[in-house]
CSV table of C-alpha atoms and ligand atoms in Angstrom, one decimal:
chain,number,residue,atom,x,y,z
A,275,MET,CA,119.1,85.8,178.9
A,276,GLU,CA,117.5,84.4,175.8
A,277,THR,CA,119.5,83.0,173.0
A,278,PRO,CA,119.2,85.4,170.0
A,279,GLN,CA,117.4,84.2,166.9
A,280,LEU,CA,119.9,82.6,164.7
A,281,SER,CA,119.4,80.3,161.7
A,282,SER,CA,118.2,77.0,163.0
A,283,LEU,CA,121.1,75.0,161.6
A,284,TYR,CA,123.6,77.3,163.3
A,285,GLN,CA,121.5,77.3,166.5
A,286,GLN,CA,121.6,73.5,166.5
A,287,LEU,CA,125.4,73.5,166.1
A,288,ILE,CA,125.7,75.9,169.0
A,289,LEU,CA,123.4,73.9,171.3
A,290,GLU,CA,125.2,70.7,170.3
A,291,HIS,CA,128.6,72.1,171.5
A,292,TYR,CA,126.9,73.5,174.6
A,293,ARG,CA,125.4,70.2,175.5
A,294,ASN,CA,128.5,68.1,174.5
A,295,PRO,CA,131.4,70.5,175.0
A,296,ARG,CA,134.7,69.4,173.5
A,297,ASN,CA,137.9,69.5,175.5
A,298,LYS,CA,136.1,70.4,178.7
A,299,ALA,CA,138.6,69.1,181.3
A,300,GLU,CA,141.5,70.1,183.5
A,301,LEU,CA,144.9,69.9,181.7
A,302,ASP,CA,147.5,68.0,183.8
A,303,GLU,CA,150.5,69.8,182.4
A,304,LYS,CA,149.7,73.3,181.4
A,305,SER,CA,152.0,76.1,180.3
A,306,VAL,CA,149.4,78.8,180.8
A,307,GLU,CA,146.0,79.2,182.3
A,308,ILE,CA,143.8,82.3,181.9
A,309,HIS,CA,140.6,83.0,183.8
A,310,MET,CA,138.1,85.2,182.0
A,311,ALA,CA,134.6,86.3,183.1
A,312,ASN,CA,131.7,88.2,181.6
A,313,PRO,CA,129.8,89.4,184.6
A,314,VAL,CA,127.0,90.9,182.5
A,315,CYS,CA,125.9,87.4,181.6
A,316,GLY,CA,127.5,85.3,184.3
A,317,ASP,CA,129.9,83.5,181.9
A,318,GLU,CA,133.1,82.2,183.2
A,319,ILE,CA,135.9,80.2,181.7
A,320,ARG,CA,139.4,79.0,182.5
A,321,LEU,CA,141.4,78.3,179.4
A,322,GLN,CA,144.4,76.0,179.8
A,323,LEU,CA,147.0,75.5,177.1
A,324,ARG,CA,150.1,73.3,176.9
A,325,ILE,CA,152.5,75.0,174.6
A,326,GLU,CA,155.5,73.3,173.1
A,327,GLY,CA,157.8,75.4,171.0
A,328,ASP,CA,155.7,77.4,168.6
A,329,GLU,CA,152.7,75.1,168.9
A,330,ILE,CA,149.7,74.6,171.1
A,331,ALA,CA,150.1,70.9,172.0
A,332,GLU,CA,146.8,70.7,173.9
A,333,ALA,CA,144.0,73.1,174.7
A,334,LYS,CA,141.3,72.5,177.4
A,335,PHE,CA,138.9,74.6,179.3
A,336,VAL,CA,136.5,74.5,182.3
A,337,GLY,CA,133.7,76.9,182.6
A,338,GLN,CA,130.0,77.8,183.0
A,339,GLY,CA,127.6,80.2,181.5
A,340,CYS,CA,125.3,80.7,178.5
A,341,SER,CA,125.2,78.5,175.5
A,342,ILE,CA,127.0,81.0,173.3
A,343,SER,CA,130.0,81.5,175.6
A,344,GLN,CA,130.4,77.8,176.2
A,345,ALA,CA,129.8,76.7,172.6
A,346,ALA,CA,132.3,79.3,171.3
A,347,VAL,CA,135.1,78.1,173.6
A,348,SER,CA,134.3,74.5,172.8
A,349,MET,CA,134.5,75.2,169.1
A,350,MET,CA,137.7,77.3,169.6
A,351,THR,CA,139.5,74.5,171.5
A,352,THR,CA,138.8,72.0,168.6
A,353,LYS,CA,140.7,74.4,166.3
A,354,LEU,CA,143.6,74.9,168.7
A,355,GLN,CA,144.9,71.3,169.1
A,356,GLY,CA,148.3,71.2,167.4
A,357,ALA,CA,147.9,74.7,166.0
A,358,LYS,CA,150.9,77.0,165.5
A,359,LEU,CA,150.8,80.0,167.9
A,360,ALA,CA,150.8,82.4,164.9
A,361,ASP,CA,147.7,80.6,163.5
A,362,ALA,CA,145.9,80.6,166.8
A,363,SER,CA,146.5,84.4,167.1
A,364,MET,CA,145.2,84.8,163.5
A,365,LEU,CA,142.1,82.8,164.4
A,366,ALA,CA,141.4,85.0,167.4
A,367,GLU,CA,141.8,88.1,165.2
A,368,ARG,CA,139.5,86.8,162.4
A,369,PHE,CA,136.9,85.7,164.9
A,370,THR,CA,137.0,89.1,166.6
A,371,GLU,CA,136.6,90.8,163.3
A,372,MET,CA,133.6,88.6,162.4
A,373,MET,CA,132.0,89.5,165.7
A,374,HIS,CA,132.4,93.1,164.9
A,375,GLY,CA,130.5,92.6,161.6
A,376,ASP,CA,133.4,92.1,159.1
A,377,GLU,CA,131.9,90.2,156.2
A,378,ALA,CA,135.2,89.0,154.8
A,379,ALA,CA,136.1,87.5,158.1
A,380,ALA,CA,132.7,85.8,158.3
A,381,ASN,CA,133.4,84.1,155.0
A,382,ASP,CA,136.8,82.8,156.0
A,383,LYS,CA,136.7,79.1,155.9
A,384,ALA,CA,139.5,78.9,158.4
A,385,LEU,CA,136.9,79.7,161.1
A,386,GLY,CA,135.1,76.4,160.5
A,387,ASP,CA,132.2,75.8,162.9
A,388,LEU,CA,132.9,79.1,164.6
A,389,ARG,CA,131.1,80.8,161.7
A,390,ALA,CA,127.9,79.5,163.3
A,391,LEU,CA,128.3,82.4,165.8
A,392,GLN,CA,128.3,85.1,163.1
A,393,GLY,CA,124.6,85.9,163.8
A,394,VAL,CA,125.5,86.8,167.4
A,395,SER,CA,127.3,89.9,166.0
A,396,LYS,CA,123.8,91.4,165.5
A,397,PHE,CA,123.2,91.2,169.3
A,398,PRO,CA,125.6,93.6,170.9
A,399,VAL,CA,125.1,92.4,174.5
A,400,ARG,CA,126.0,88.8,173.4
A,401,ILE,CA,129.2,89.7,171.5
A,402,LYS,CA,131.1,89.5,174.8
A,403,CYS,CA,129.8,86.0,175.4
A,404,ALA,CA,131.1,84.8,172.0
A,405,LEU,CA,134.4,86.6,172.5
A,406,LEU,CA,135.2,85.3,176.0
A,407,GLY,CA,137.2,82.3,174.9
A,408,PHE,CA,139.1,84.2,172.3
A,409,ASP,CA,139.9,87.0,174.8
A,410,ALA,CA,141.3,84.3,177.0
A,411,LEU,CA,143.3,82.9,174.1
A,412,GLN,CA,144.8,86.3,173.3
A,413,GLU,CA,145.8,86.8,176.9
A,414,ALA,CA,147.3,83.3,177.0
A,415,LEU,CA,149.4,83.9,173.9
A,416,LYS,CA,150.6,87.1,175.4
A,417,ALA,CA,151.4,85.5,178.7
A,418,ASP,CA,153.4,82.7,177.0
A,419,GLY,CA,155.4,85.3,175.0
A,420,GLN,CA,156.3,87.2,178.2
A,421,GLU,CA,157.5,84.0,180.0
A,422,SER,CA,159.8,83.0,177.2
A,423,THR,CA,161.6,86.4,177.3
A,424,HIS,CA,162.7,85.8,180.9
B,153,LIG,ZN1,126.8,84.8,177.9
């Protein structure tokens, strides 16, 4: 599938993350691992988090797929290092709102580089690509919560 037409600055940022993904590696000690796939586009990621107390001590991923899916998860993991679980959950909510066309979310500076993906919200088939990493994050946060109640 072709990459949608985004502003060239944002497109460069997306391609830069796609070509040089951040935090793309296996985590030695992980608290939780979530596999998530988007069969429509062939995107796949495994998100791995090491959670200590109420913080994400480390976040890494492995995966393959289109530039949007891989750049989004690369950008996401840069925001997750040392993040409080509550902030990570908030980030996932804000990003999801932005991808569903929410202007206030799109202007939220907390999203940082992730705002480069805002233009993708105009291309419904690609929204799933952008959300793949955050869907995995939300599952991971849920899974961690369940474990601690045992
Ligand atoms: Zn994709």
